Short mmCIF file of C-alpha atoms in Angstrom, two decimals:
data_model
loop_
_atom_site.label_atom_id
_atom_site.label_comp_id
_atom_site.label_asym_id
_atom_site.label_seq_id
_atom_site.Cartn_x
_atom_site.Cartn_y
_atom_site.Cartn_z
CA UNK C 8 0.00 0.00 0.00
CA UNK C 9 1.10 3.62 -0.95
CA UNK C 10 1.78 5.67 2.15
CA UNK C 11 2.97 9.21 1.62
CA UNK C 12 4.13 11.65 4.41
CA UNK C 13 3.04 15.18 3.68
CA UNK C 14 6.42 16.13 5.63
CA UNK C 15 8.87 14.13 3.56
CA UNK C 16 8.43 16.37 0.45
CA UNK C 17 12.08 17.78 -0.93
CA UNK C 18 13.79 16.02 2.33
CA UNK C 19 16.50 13.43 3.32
CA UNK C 20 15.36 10.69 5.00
CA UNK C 21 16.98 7.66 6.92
CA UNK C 22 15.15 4.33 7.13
CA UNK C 23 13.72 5.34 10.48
CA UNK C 24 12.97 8.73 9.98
CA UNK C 25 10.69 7.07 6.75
CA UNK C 26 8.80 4.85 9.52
CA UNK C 27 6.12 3.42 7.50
CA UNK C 28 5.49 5.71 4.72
CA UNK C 29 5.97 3.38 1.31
CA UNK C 30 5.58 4.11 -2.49
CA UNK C 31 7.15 3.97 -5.61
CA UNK C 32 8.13 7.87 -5.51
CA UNK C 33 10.61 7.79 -2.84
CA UNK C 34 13.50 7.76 -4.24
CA UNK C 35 16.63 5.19 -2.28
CA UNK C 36 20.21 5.89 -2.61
CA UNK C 37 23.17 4.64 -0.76
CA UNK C 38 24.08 6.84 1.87
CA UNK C 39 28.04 7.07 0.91
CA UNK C 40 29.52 7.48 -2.39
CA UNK C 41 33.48 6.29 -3.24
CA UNK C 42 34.97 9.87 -5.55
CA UNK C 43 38.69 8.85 -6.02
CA UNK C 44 39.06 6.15 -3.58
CA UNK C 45 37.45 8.35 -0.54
CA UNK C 46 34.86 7.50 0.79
CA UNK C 47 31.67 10.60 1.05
CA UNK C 48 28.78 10.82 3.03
CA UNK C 49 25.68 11.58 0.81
CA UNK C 50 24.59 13.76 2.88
CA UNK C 51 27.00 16.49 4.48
CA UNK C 52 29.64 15.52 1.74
CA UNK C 53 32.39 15.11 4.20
CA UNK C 54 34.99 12.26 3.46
CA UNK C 55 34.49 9.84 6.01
CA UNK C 56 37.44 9.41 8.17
CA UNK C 57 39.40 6.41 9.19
CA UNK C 58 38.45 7.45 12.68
CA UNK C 59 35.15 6.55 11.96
CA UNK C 60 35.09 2.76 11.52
CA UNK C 61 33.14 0.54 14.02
CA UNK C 62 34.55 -2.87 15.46
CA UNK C 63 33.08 -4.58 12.31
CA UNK C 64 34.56 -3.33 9.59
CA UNK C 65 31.57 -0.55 8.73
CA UNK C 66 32.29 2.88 8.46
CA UNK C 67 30.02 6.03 9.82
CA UNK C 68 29.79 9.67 9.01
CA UNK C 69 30.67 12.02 12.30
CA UNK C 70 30.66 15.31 10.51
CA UNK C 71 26.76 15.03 11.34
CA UNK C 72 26.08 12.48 13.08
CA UNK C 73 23.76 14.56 15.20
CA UNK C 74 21.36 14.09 12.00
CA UNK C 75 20.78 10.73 12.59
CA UNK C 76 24.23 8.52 12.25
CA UNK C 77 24.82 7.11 8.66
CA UNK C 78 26.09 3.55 8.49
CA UNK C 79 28.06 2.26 5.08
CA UNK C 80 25.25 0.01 3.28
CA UNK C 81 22.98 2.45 4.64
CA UNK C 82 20.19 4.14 2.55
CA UNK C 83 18.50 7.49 2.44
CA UNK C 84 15.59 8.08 1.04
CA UNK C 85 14.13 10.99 -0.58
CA UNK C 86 10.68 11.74 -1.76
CA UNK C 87 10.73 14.61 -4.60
CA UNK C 88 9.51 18.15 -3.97
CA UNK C 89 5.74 18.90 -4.80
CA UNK C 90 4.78 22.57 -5.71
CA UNK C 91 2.92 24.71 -3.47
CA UNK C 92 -0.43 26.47 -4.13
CA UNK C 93 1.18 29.38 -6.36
CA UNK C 94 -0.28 33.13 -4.81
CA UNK C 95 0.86 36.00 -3.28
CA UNK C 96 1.34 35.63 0.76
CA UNK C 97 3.34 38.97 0.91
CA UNK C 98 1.07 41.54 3.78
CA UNK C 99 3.85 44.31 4.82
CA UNK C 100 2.61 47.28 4.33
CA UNK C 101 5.89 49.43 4.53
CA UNK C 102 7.92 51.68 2.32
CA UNK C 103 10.92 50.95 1.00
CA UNK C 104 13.80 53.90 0.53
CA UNK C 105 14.81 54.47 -2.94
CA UNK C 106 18.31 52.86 -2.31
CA UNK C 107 16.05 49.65 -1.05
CA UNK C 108 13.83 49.50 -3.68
CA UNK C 109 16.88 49.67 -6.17
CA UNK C 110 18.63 46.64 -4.66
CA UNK C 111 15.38 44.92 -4.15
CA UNK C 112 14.14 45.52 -7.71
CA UNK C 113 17.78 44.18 -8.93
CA UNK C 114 17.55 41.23 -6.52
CA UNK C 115 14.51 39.96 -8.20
CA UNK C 116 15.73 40.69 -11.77
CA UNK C 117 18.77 38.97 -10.85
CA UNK C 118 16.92 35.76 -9.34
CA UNK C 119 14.54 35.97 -12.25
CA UNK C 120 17.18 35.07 -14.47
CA UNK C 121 18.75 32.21 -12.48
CA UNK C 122 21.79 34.25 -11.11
CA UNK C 123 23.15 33.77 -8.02
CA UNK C 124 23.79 37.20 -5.99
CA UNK C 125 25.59 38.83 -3.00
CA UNK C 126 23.76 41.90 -1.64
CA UNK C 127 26.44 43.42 0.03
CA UNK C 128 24.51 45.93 2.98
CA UNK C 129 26.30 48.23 5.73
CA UNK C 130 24.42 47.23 9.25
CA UNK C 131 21.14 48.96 9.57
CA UNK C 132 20.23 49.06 6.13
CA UNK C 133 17.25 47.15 6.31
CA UNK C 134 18.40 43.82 4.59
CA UNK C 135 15.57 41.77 5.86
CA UNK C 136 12.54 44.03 4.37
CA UNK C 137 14.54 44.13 0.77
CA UNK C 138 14.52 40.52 0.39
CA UNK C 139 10.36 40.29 0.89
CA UNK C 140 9.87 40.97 -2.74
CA UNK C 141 12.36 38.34 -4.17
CA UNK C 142 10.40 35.72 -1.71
CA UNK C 143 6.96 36.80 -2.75
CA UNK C 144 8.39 36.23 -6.25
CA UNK C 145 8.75 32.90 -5.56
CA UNK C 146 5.61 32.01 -3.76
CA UNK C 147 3.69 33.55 -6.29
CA UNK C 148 4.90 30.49 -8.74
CA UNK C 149 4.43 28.10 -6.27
CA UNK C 150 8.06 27.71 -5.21
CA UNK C 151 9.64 27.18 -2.27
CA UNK C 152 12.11 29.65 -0.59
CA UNK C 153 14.25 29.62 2.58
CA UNK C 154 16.13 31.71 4.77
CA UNK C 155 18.98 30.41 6.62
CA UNK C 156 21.49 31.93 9.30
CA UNK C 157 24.52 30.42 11.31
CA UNK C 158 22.94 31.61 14.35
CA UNK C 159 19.76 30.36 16.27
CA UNK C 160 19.28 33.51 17.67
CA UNK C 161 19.28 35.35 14.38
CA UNK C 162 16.51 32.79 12.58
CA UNK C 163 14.27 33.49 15.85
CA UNK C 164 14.37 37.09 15.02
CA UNK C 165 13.87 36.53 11.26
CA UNK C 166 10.71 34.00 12.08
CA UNK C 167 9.67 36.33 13.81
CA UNK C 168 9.91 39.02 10.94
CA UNK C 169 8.57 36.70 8.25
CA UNK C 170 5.67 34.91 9.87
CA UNK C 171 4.23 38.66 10.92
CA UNK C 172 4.75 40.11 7.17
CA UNK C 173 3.86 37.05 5.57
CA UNK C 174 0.34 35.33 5.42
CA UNK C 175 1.29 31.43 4.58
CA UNK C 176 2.89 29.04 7.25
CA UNK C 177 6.44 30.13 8.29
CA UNK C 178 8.58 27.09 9.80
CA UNK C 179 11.03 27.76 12.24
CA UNK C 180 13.94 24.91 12.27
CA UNK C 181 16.99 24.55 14.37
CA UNK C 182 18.39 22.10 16.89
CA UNK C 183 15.97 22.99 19.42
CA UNK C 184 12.69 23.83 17.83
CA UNK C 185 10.06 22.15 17.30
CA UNK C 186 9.93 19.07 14.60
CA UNK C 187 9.06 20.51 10.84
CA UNK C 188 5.69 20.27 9.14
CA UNK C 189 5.71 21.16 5.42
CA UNK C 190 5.81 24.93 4.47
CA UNK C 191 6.20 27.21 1.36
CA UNK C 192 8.84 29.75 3.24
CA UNK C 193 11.11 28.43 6.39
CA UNK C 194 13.50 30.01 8.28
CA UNK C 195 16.13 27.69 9.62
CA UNK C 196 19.68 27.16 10.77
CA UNK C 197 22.01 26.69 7.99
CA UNK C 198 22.92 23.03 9.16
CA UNK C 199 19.07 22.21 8.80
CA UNK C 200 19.58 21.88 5.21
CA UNK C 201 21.76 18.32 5.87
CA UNK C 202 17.84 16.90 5.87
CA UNK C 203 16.91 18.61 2.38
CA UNK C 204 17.43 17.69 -1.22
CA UNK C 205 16.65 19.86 -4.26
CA UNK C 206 13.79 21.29 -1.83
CA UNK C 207 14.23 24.78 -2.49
CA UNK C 208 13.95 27.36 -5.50
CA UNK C 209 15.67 29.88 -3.65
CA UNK C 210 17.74 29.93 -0.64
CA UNK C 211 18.80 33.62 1.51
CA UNK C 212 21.81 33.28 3.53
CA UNK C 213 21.82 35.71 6.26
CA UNK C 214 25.50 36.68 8.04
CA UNK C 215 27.36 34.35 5.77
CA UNK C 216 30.78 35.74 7.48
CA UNK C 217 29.43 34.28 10.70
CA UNK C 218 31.20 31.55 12.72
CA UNK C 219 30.37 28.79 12.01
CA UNK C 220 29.06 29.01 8.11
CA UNK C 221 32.05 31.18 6.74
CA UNK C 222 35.35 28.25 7.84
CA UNK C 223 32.76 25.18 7.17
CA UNK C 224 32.58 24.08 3.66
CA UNK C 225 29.80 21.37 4.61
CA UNK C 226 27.94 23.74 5.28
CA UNK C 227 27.76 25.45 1.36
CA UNK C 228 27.64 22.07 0.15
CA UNK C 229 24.37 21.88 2.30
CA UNK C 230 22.87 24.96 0.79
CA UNK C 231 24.17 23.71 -2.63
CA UNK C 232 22.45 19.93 -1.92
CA UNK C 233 19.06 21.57 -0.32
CA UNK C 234 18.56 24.23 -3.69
CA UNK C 235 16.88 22.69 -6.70
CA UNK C 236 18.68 21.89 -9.80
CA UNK C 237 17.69 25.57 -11.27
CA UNK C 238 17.73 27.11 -8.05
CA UNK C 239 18.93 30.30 -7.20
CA UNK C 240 21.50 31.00 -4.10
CA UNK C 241 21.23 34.81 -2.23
CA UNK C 242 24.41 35.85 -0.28
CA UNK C 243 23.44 38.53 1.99
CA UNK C 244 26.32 40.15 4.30
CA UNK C 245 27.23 43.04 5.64
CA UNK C 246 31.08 42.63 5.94
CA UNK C 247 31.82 40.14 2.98
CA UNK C 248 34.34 37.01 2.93
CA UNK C 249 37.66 36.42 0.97
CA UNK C 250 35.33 33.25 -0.51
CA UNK C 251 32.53 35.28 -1.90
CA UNK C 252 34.73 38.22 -3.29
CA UNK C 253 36.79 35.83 -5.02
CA UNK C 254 33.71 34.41 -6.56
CA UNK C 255 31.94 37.78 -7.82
CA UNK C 256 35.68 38.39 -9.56
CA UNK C 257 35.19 35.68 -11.18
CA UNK C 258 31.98 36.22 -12.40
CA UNK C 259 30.39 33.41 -10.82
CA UNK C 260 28.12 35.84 -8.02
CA UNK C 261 26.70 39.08 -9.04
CA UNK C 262 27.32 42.05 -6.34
CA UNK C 263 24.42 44.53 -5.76
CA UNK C 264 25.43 47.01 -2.87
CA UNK C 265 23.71 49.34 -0.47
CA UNK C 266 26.49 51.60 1.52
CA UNK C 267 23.56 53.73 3.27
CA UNK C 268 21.34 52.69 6.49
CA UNK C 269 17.94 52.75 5.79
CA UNK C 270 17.26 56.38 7.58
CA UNK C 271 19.94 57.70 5.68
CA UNK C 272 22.50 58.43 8.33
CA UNK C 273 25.97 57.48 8.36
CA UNK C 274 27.58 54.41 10.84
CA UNK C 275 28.70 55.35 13.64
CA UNK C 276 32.68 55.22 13.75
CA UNK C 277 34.31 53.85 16.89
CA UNK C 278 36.49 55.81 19.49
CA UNK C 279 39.12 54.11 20.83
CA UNK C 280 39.98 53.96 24.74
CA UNK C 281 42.79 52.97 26.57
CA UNK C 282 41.42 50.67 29.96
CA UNK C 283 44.29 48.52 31.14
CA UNK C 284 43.75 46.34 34.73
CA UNK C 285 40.04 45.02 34.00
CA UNK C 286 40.83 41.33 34.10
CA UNK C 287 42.65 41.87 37.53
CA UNK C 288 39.75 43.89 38.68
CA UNK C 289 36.97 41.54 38.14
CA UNK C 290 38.97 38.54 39.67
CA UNK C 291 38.65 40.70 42.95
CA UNK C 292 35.44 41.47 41.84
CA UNK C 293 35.85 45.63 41.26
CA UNK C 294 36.31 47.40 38.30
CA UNK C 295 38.60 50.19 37.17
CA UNK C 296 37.81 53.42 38.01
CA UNK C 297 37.65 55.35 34.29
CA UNK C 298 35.51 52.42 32.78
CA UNK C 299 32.88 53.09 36.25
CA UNK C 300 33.24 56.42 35.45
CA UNK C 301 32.37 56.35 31.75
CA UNK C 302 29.26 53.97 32.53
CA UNK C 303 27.97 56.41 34.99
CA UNK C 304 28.49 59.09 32.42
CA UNK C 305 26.33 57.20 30.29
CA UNK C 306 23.90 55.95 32.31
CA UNK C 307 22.86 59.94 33.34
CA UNK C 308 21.54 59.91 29.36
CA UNK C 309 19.08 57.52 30.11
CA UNK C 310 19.95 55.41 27.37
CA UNK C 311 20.51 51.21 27.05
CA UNK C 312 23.70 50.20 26.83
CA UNK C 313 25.19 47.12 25.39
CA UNK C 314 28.65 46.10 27.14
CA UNK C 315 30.67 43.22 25.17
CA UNK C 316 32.76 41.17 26.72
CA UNK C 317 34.45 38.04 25.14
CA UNK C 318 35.12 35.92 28.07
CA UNK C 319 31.76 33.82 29.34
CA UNK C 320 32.77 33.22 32.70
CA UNK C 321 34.73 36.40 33.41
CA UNK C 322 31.91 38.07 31.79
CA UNK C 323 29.26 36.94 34.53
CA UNK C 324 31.77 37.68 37.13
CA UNK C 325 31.61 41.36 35.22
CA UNK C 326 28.20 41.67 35.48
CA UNK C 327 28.32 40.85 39.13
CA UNK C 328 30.50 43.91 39.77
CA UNK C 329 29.20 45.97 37.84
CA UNK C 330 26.13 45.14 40.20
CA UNK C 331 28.11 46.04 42.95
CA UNK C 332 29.49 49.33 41.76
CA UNK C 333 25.92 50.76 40.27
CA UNK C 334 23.39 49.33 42.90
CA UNK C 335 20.30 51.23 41.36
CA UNK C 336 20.93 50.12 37.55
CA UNK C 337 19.07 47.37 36.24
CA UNK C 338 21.67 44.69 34.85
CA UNK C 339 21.50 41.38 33.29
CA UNK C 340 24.14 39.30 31.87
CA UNK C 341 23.57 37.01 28.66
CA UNK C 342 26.19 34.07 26.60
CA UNK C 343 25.52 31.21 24.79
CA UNK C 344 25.15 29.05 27.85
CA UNK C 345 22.69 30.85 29.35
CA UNK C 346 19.44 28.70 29.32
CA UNK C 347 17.27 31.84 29.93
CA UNK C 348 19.06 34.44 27.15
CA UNK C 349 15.80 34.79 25.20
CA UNK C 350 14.27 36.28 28.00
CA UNK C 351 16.94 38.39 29.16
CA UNK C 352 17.22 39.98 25.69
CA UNK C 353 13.55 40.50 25.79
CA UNK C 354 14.17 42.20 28.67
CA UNK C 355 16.40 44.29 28.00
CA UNK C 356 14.88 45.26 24.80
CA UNK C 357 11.61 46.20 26.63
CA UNK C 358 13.64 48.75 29.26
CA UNK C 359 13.64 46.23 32.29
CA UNK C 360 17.39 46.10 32.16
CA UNK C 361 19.21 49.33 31.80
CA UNK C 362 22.72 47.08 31.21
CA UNK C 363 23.13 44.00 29.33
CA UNK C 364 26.67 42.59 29.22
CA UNK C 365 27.19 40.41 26.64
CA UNK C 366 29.41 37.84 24.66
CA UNK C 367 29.61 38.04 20.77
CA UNK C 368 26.38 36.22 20.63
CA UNK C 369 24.22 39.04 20.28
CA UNK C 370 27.17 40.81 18.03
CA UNK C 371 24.32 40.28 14.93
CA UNK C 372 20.72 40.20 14.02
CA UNK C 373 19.29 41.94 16.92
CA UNK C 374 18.49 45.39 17.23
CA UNK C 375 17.55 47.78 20.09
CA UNK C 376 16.94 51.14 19.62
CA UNK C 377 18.47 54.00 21.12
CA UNK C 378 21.53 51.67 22.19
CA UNK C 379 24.89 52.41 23.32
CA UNK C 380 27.71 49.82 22.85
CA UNK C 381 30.86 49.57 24.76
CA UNK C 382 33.06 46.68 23.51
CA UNK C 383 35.63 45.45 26.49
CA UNK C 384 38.57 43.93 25.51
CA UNK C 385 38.50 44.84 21.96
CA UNK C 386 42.18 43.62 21.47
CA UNK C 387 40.94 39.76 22.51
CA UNK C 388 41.68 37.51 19.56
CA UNK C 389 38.41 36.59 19.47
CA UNK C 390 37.04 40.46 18.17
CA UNK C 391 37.40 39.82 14.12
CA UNK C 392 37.40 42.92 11.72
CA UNK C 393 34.27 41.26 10.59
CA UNK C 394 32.89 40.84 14.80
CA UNK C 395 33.68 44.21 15.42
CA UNK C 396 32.06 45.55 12.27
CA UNK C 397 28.92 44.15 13.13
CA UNK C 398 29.18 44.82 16.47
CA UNK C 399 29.34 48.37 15.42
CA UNK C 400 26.38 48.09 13.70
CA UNK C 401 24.24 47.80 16.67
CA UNK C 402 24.76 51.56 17.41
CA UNK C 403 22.55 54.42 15.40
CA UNK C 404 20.12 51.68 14.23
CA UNK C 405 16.93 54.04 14.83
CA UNK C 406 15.75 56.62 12.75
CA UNK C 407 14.80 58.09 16.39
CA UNK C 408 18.54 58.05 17.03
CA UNK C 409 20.44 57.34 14.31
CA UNK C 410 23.48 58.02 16.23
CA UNK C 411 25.16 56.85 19.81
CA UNK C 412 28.02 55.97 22.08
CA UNK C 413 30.47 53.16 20.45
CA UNK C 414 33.58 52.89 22.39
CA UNK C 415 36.44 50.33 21.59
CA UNK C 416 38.33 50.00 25.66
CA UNK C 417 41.69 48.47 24.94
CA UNK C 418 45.06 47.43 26.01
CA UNK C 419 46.48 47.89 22.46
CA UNK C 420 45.44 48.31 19.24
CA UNK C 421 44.94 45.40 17.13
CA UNK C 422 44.67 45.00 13.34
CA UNK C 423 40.94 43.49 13.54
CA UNK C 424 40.13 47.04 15.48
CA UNK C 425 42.02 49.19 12.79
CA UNK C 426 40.46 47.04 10.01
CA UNK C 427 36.94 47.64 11.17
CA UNK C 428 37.05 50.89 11.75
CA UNK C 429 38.55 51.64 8.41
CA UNK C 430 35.97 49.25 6.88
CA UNK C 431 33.56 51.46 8.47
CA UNK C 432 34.70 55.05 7.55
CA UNK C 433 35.06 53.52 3.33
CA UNK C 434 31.29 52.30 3.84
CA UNK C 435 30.46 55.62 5.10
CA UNK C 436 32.41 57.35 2.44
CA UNK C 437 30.60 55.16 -0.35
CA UNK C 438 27.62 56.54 1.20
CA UNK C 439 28.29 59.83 0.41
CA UNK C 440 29.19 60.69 3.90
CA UNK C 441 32.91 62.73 4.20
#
């Protein structure tokens, strides 16, 4: 008997993620494939390593193994995208600027034609609202489209975005979320696209020069796997990679740019600030006196403010001081391992907290308004050109105030810090600000 599963449209499947669903169009292919005497797993296209051979002689994929572990002799099975009702789903009912509506207007021309594009945007330019017509584009054919990000926190926010300016069902996928149920337009975590195959006419990449999408290249072989055979691929960035240029000089990407925020006010460039004896201080749980100072000097404008900090444990121990030293500020403290950070950024975002201090989680794809960032320890190795960039870019986001307080505190100037604030200043110039 022919049992299809609504869900398995345009997806990977092992044997028992297919349960009991049967019929002659699902498709069965081995799960590894020999290329030049390697053997490569079907479905991350990592060579499988010698490392990964069990005590009888079978090998196993452990690139991603947290899909579901692939076993040579092993099958997956894949039942063939089916088109979805074709109509427009597209309800926003905002403006675009004229430098949007030029990029977006290119964008679709662009995917029209089968090319695949980088849309290379300063911070704040209102990437996410240019990329709605491209999308309806699709839907109105009865295509499928997603948008994918390195970063968890960055597809909530999209979801978010999407599912309130679009009217058809908006799936949210990532290693935590809820299991997937069919859907024209899905927002998901790049790595989600290990369980699709030729599902997708178009797929958006959001921060492609995050960690961990820009140093995996599983991870464009995913997108690559996931888009169907005519698909189209969207770059969007808004400090681009060494990959991606080196593809658009070679003709292979086309590069549509917007230098100018979408309220038409320059970046905000960086001042640099000398703050030497911080780590010392927190480990005795005080802080030095300029940085107290500087805080208090921006706490009397009434105005959020952001403080980065790359270290997660020393930056909870920061927090805790900084508690100490300002007893009638509000101050929360958010990383990566902190089960509650959803919450705290709502928080914060609402006006509960008058501090967050933060690791380079929330370094892209959230925005406050009216914020002021301090970035401690900008010489730490882990502070990119690309981090700080975007880090930047959290400042001057409102057309309310399209300026703000961006401080780099120091202990010597690095090349990332030099870089970014140089990469800043020529986006600003290209903007047509001196």
């Amino acid at each position: 008997m022919t049992t299809y599963n609504e869900n398995h449209y345009g997806r990977w499947l092992t044997k028992s993620e297919l349960g009991t669903a049967s019929g002659p169009a699902y498709q069965q292919l081995s799960a590894f494939k020999t290329t030049k005497n390697q053997l490569l797993c079907r479905r991350c296209g990592e060579t499988v390593s010698p490392e990964g051979q069990l005590p009888d002689g079978r090998f196993y994929c452990r690139h991603c193994l947290v899909m579901g572990r692939l076993v040579s002799e092993d099958c997956l099975y894949h039942l063939p995208r089916k088109a979805f009702v074709a109509q427009s789903y597209l309800v926003w009912q905002g403006e675009l600027t004229p430098y949007q509506r030029e990029v977006s207007e290119r964008l679709c021309q662009t995917v029209s034609k089968g090319q695949d594009c980088l849309v290379h945007a300063v911070t704040g330019a209102g990437k996410t609202e240019m990329i709605y017509q491209t999308i309806d584009q699709v839907l109105k054919t009865g295509g499928a489209c997603a948008v994918v990000s390195p970063r968890i926190d960055v597809c909530i926010e999209l979801h978010k975005r999407l599912k309130r300016d679009f009217s058809c069902k908006v799936g949210l996928l990532h290693g935590h979320s809820e299991p997937y149920t069919r859907c024209p337009l899905l927002v998901a975590t790049v790595h989600q696209l290990y369980r699709f195959y030729q599902a997708f006419d178009v797929i958006i990449i959001d921060e492609v020069d995050a960690f961990p999408f820009v140093d995996d290249a599983s991870l464009y072989y995913a997108v690559e796997t996931a888009l169907a055979l005519d698909g189209v691929q969207v770059f969007l960035t808004a400090t681009s990679t060494d990959a991606l240029e080196a593809k658009v000089k070679a003709g292979q990407l086309l590069q549509l740019d917007l230098p100018r925020r979408f309220h038409g006010h320059p970046l905000v460039v960086p001042s640099f600030s000398w703050l030497n004896g911080l780590e010392k201080g927190v480990k005795k749980g005080l802080l030095p006196r300029a940085l107290v100072r500087d805080i208090k000097a921006q706490r009397a404008t009434g105005f959020p403010l952001l403080l980065f900090f790359p270290h997660i444990a020393l930056g909870e121990r920061l927090a805790q001081s900084l508690k100490t030293a300002l007893p009638h500020q509000k101050i929360g403290y958010v990383s990566s391992q902190e089960a509650q950070r959803l919450t705290v950024v709502e928080a914060f975002r609402s006006g509960q907290l008058d501090i967050l201090v933060t690791t380079t989680i929330l370094e892209r794809g959230v925005t406050f308004p009216g914020v002021d960032v301090f970035v401690l320890w900008a010489h730490h190795r882990l502070y990119t050109k690309s981090s700080l960039v975007q880090i930047a870019g959290r400042v001057g986001r409102s057309s309310d105030r399209p300026e703000g307080l961006l401080r780099f505190y120091h202990e010597g100037k690095t090349r990332a810090m030099v870089r970014a604030r140089q990469a800043i200043q020529e986006m600003n110039a290209k903007g047509g600000f001196s």
